[in-house]
Coordinates of N, CA and C in Angstrom, one line a residue:
N630 N 0.8 -1.2 0.0 CA 0.0 0.0 0.0 C 0.9 1.3 0.0
V631 N 2.1 1.2 -0.4 CA 3.0 2.3 -0.5 C 3.1 2.7 -2.0
S632 N 2.7 3.9 -2.3 CA 2.9 4.4 -3.7 C 4.2 5.0 -4.0
S633 N 4.8 5.6 -2.9 CA 6.1 6.2 -3.1 C 6.7 6.6 -1.7
V634 N 8.0 6.8 -1.8 CA 8.7 7.4 -0.6 C 9.4 8.7 -1.1
T635 N 9.0 9.8 -0.5 CA 9.6 11.1 -0.8 C 10.7 11.4 0.1
K636 N 11.8 11.8 -0.5 CA 13.0 12.3 0.3 C 12.8 13.8 0.4
N637 N 12.5 14.3 1.6 CA 12.3 15.7 1.9 C 13.6 16.5 2.1
G638 N 14.6 15.7 2.4 CA 15.9 16.3 2.7 C 16.7 15.2 3.4
T639 N 17.9 15.5 3.9 CA 18.8 14.6 4.5 C 18.1 14.0 5.7
G640 N 17.9 12.6 5.8 CA 17.3 12.0 6.9 C 15.9 12.3 7.1
D641 N 15.2 12.7 6.1 CA 13.8 13.2 6.2 C 13.0 12.6 5.1
Y642 N 12.1 11.7 5.4 CA 11.3 10.9 4.4 C 9.8 10.9 4.7
T643 N 9.0 10.9 3.6 CA 7.6 10.7 3.7 C 7.2 9.5 3.0
V644 N 6.5 8.6 3.7 CA 5.9 7.4 3.0 C 4.5 7.7 2.6
N645 N 4.2 7.6 1.3 CA 2.9 7.9 0.8 C 2.1 6.6 0.5
F646 N 0.9 6.6 0.9 CA 0.1 5.4 0.7 C -0.7 5.4 -0.6
T647 N -0.8 4.2 -1.3 CA -1.5 4.0 -2.5 C -3.0 4.3 -2.3
N648 N -3.5 3.6 -1.3 CA -4.9 3.7 -0.9 C -4.9 4.4 0.5
A649 N -5.6 5.5 0.7 CA -5.7 6.2 2.0 C -6.3 5.3 3.0
M650 N -5.8 5.4 4.2 CA -6.3 4.7 5.4 C -7.7 5.4 5.7
P651 N -8.5 4.8 6.5 CA -9.8 5.4 6.8 C -9.6 6.7 7.7
D652 N -8.5 6.7 8.4 CA -8.2 7.8 9.3 C -6.7 7.7 9.6
A653 N -6.2 8.6 10.5 CA -4.8 8.5 10.9 C -4.6 7.7 12.2
N654 N -5.6 6.9 12.5 CA -5.4 6.1 13.7 C -4.8 4.7 13.4
Y655 N -3.6 4.7 13.1 CA -2.8 3.5 12.8 C -1.5 3.6 13.6
S656 N -0.8 2.5 13.7 CA 0.5 2.5 14.4 C 1.6 2.0 13.4
C657 N 2.8 2.3 13.7 CA 3.9 1.9 12.9 C 5.1 1.6 13.7
T658 N 6.0 0.8 13.1 CA 7.3 0.5 13.7 C 8.3 0.9 12.7
I659 N 9.5 1.3 13.2 CA 10.6 1.8 12.4 C 11.8 1.0 12.8
A660 N 12.5 0.5 11.8 CA 13.8 -0.1 12.0 C 14.8 0.5 11.0
V661 N 15.9 1.0 11.5 CA 16.9 1.6 10.7 C 18.3 1.0 10.9
Q662 N 19.1 1.1 9.9 CA 20.5 0.7 10.1 C 21.4 1.9 9.5
F663 N 22.2 2.4 10.4 CA 23.1 3.5 10.1 C 24.4 3.0 9.7
A664 N 25.0 3.6 8.6 CA 26.4 3.3 8.3 C 27.3 3.9 9.4
S665 N 28.3 3.2 9.7 CA 29.3 3.7 10.7 C 29.8 5.0 10.2
S666 N 29.8 6.0 11.2 CA 30.2 7.3 10.8 C 31.0 7.9 12.0
G667 N 32.2 8.4 11.7 CA 33.0 9.0 12.7 C 33.4 8.1 13.8
G668 N 33.4 6.8 13.6 CA 33.8 5.8 14.6 C 32.8 5.5 15.6
N669 N 31.6 6.1 15.6 CA 30.6 5.8 16.6 C 29.6 4.8 16.2
G670 N 29.7 4.4 14.9 CA 28.8 3.3 14.4 C 27.3 3.7 14.5
G671 N 27.0 5.0 14.6 CA 25.6 5.4 14.7 C 25.0 5.2 16.0
S672 N 25.8 5.0 17.1 CA 25.3 4.7 18.4 C 24.4 5.8 19.0
N673 N 24.5 7.0 18.6 CA 23.7 8.1 19.1 C 22.5 8.4 18.2
F674 N 22.4 7.7 17.1 CA 21.3 8.0 16.1 C 20.1 7.2 16.4
N675 N 18.9 7.7 16.0 CA 17.7 7.0 16.1 C 16.7 7.5 15.0
A676 N 15.6 6.9 14.9 CA 14.6 7.3 13.9 C 13.3 7.6 14.6
I677 N 12.5 8.6 14.2 CA 11.3 9.0 14.8 C 10.2 9.3 13.8
I678 N 9.0 9.3 14.2 CA 7.9 9.9 13.4 C 8.1 11.4 13.6
S679 N 8.1 12.1 12.5 CA 8.3 13.6 12.5 C 7.4 14.3 13.5
P680 N 7.9 15.0 14.5 CA 7.1 15.6 15.5 C 6.3 16.8 15.0
D681 N 6.8 17.4 13.9 CA 6.1 18.6 13.5 C 5.2 18.4 12.3
T682 N 5.0 17.1 11.9 CA 4.1 16.8 10.8 C 3.3 15.6 11.2
A683 N 2.0 15.8 11.6 CA 1.2 14.7 12.1 C 0.9 13.7 11.0
P684 N 0.9 12.4 11.3 CA 0.5 11.4 10.4 C -0.9 11.7 9.8
T685 N -1.1 11.4 8.5 CA -2.4 11.6 7.9 C -2.9 10.3 7.4
S686 N -4.1 10.3 6.8 CA -4.7 9.0 6.3 C -3.9 8.6 5.0
S687 N -3.2 9.6 4.4 CA -2.5 9.3 3.1 C -1.0 9.2 3.2
A688 N -0.4 9.6 4.3 CA 1.1 9.6 4.4 C 1.5 9.7 5.9
I689 N 2.8 9.4 6.1 CA 3.5 9.5 7.4 C 4.9 9.9 7.1
R690 N 5.4 10.8 8.0 CA 6.8 11.4 7.8 C 7.7 10.9 8.9
F691 N 8.9 10.5 8.5 CA 9.9 10.1 9.5 C 11.2 10.9 9.3
R692 N 12.0 10.9 10.4 CA 13.3 11.5 10.4 C 14.3 10.6 11.1
S693 N 15.5 10.6 10.6 CA 16.6 9.8 11.2 C 17.8 10.6 11.5
G694 N 18.6 10.2 12.5 CA 19.8 10.9 12.9 C 19.7 11.1 14.4
V695 N 19.9 12.4 14.8 CA 19.7 12.9 16.1 C 18.7 14.0 16.0
P696 N 17.4 13.6 15.8 CA 16.4 14.5 15.5 C 16.2 15.6 16.5
N697 N 16.3 15.3 17.8 CA 16.1 16.3 18.8 C 17.2 17.4 18.8
L698 N 18.3 17.2 18.1 CA 19.3 18.2 17.9 C 19.3 18.8 16.6
G699 N 18.3 18.3 15.7 CA 18.2 18.9 14.4 C 19.3 18.3 13.5
N700 N 20.0 17.2 13.9 CA 21.1 16.6 13.1 C 20.5 15.4 12.4
F701 N 20.2 15.6 11.1 CA 19.6 14.5 10.4 C 20.6 13.8 9.5
V702 N 20.5 12.5 9.4 CA 21.4 11.7 8.5 C 20.7 10.7 7.7
D703 N 21.1 10.4 6.5 CA 20.5 9.3 5.7 C 21.0 8.0 6.3
T704 N 20.2 7.0 6.1 CA 20.4 5.7 6.7 C 20.8 4.7 5.6
A705 N 21.5 3.6 5.9 CA 21.8 2.6 5.0 C 20.5 1.8 4.6
Y706 N 19.6 1.6 5.7 CA 18.3 1.0 5.5 C 17.3 1.7 6.4
F707 N 16.1 1.9 5.9 CA 15.0 2.5 6.6 C 13.8 1.7 6.4
N708 N 13.4 0.9 7.4 CA 12.2 0.0 7.2 C 11.1 0.4 8.1
V709 N 9.9 0.5 7.4 CA 8.7 0.9 8.1 C 7.6 -0.1 7.9
A710 N 6.9 -0.4 9.0 CA 5.7 -1.3 8.9 C 4.5 -0.5 9.5
I711 N 3.4 -0.5 8.8 CA 2.2 0.2 9.3 C 1.2 -0.9 9.6
F712 N 0.5 -0.7 10.8 CA -0.5 -1.6 11.3 C -1.8 -0.9 11.5
R713 N -2.9 -1.4 11.0 CA -4.2 -0.8 11.2 C -5.1 -1.8 11.7

């Protein structure tokens, strides 16, 4: 049910649904793998649902890196599962 993934910028992605959900009352799980960077192996990095863009029935936005510091990075893999 994914029509596309839009890259909004570094570490900032929107997953667009082919068929809209009935509403935004769904849950999701995120699994990411960061490439080793600066010797830390990505140990301080994480992935979150974008706090400034609410999920909608047609899309959900994610960010990766150190989002609370505004430090976004691209990931080697970004896996998302949506449950309704």
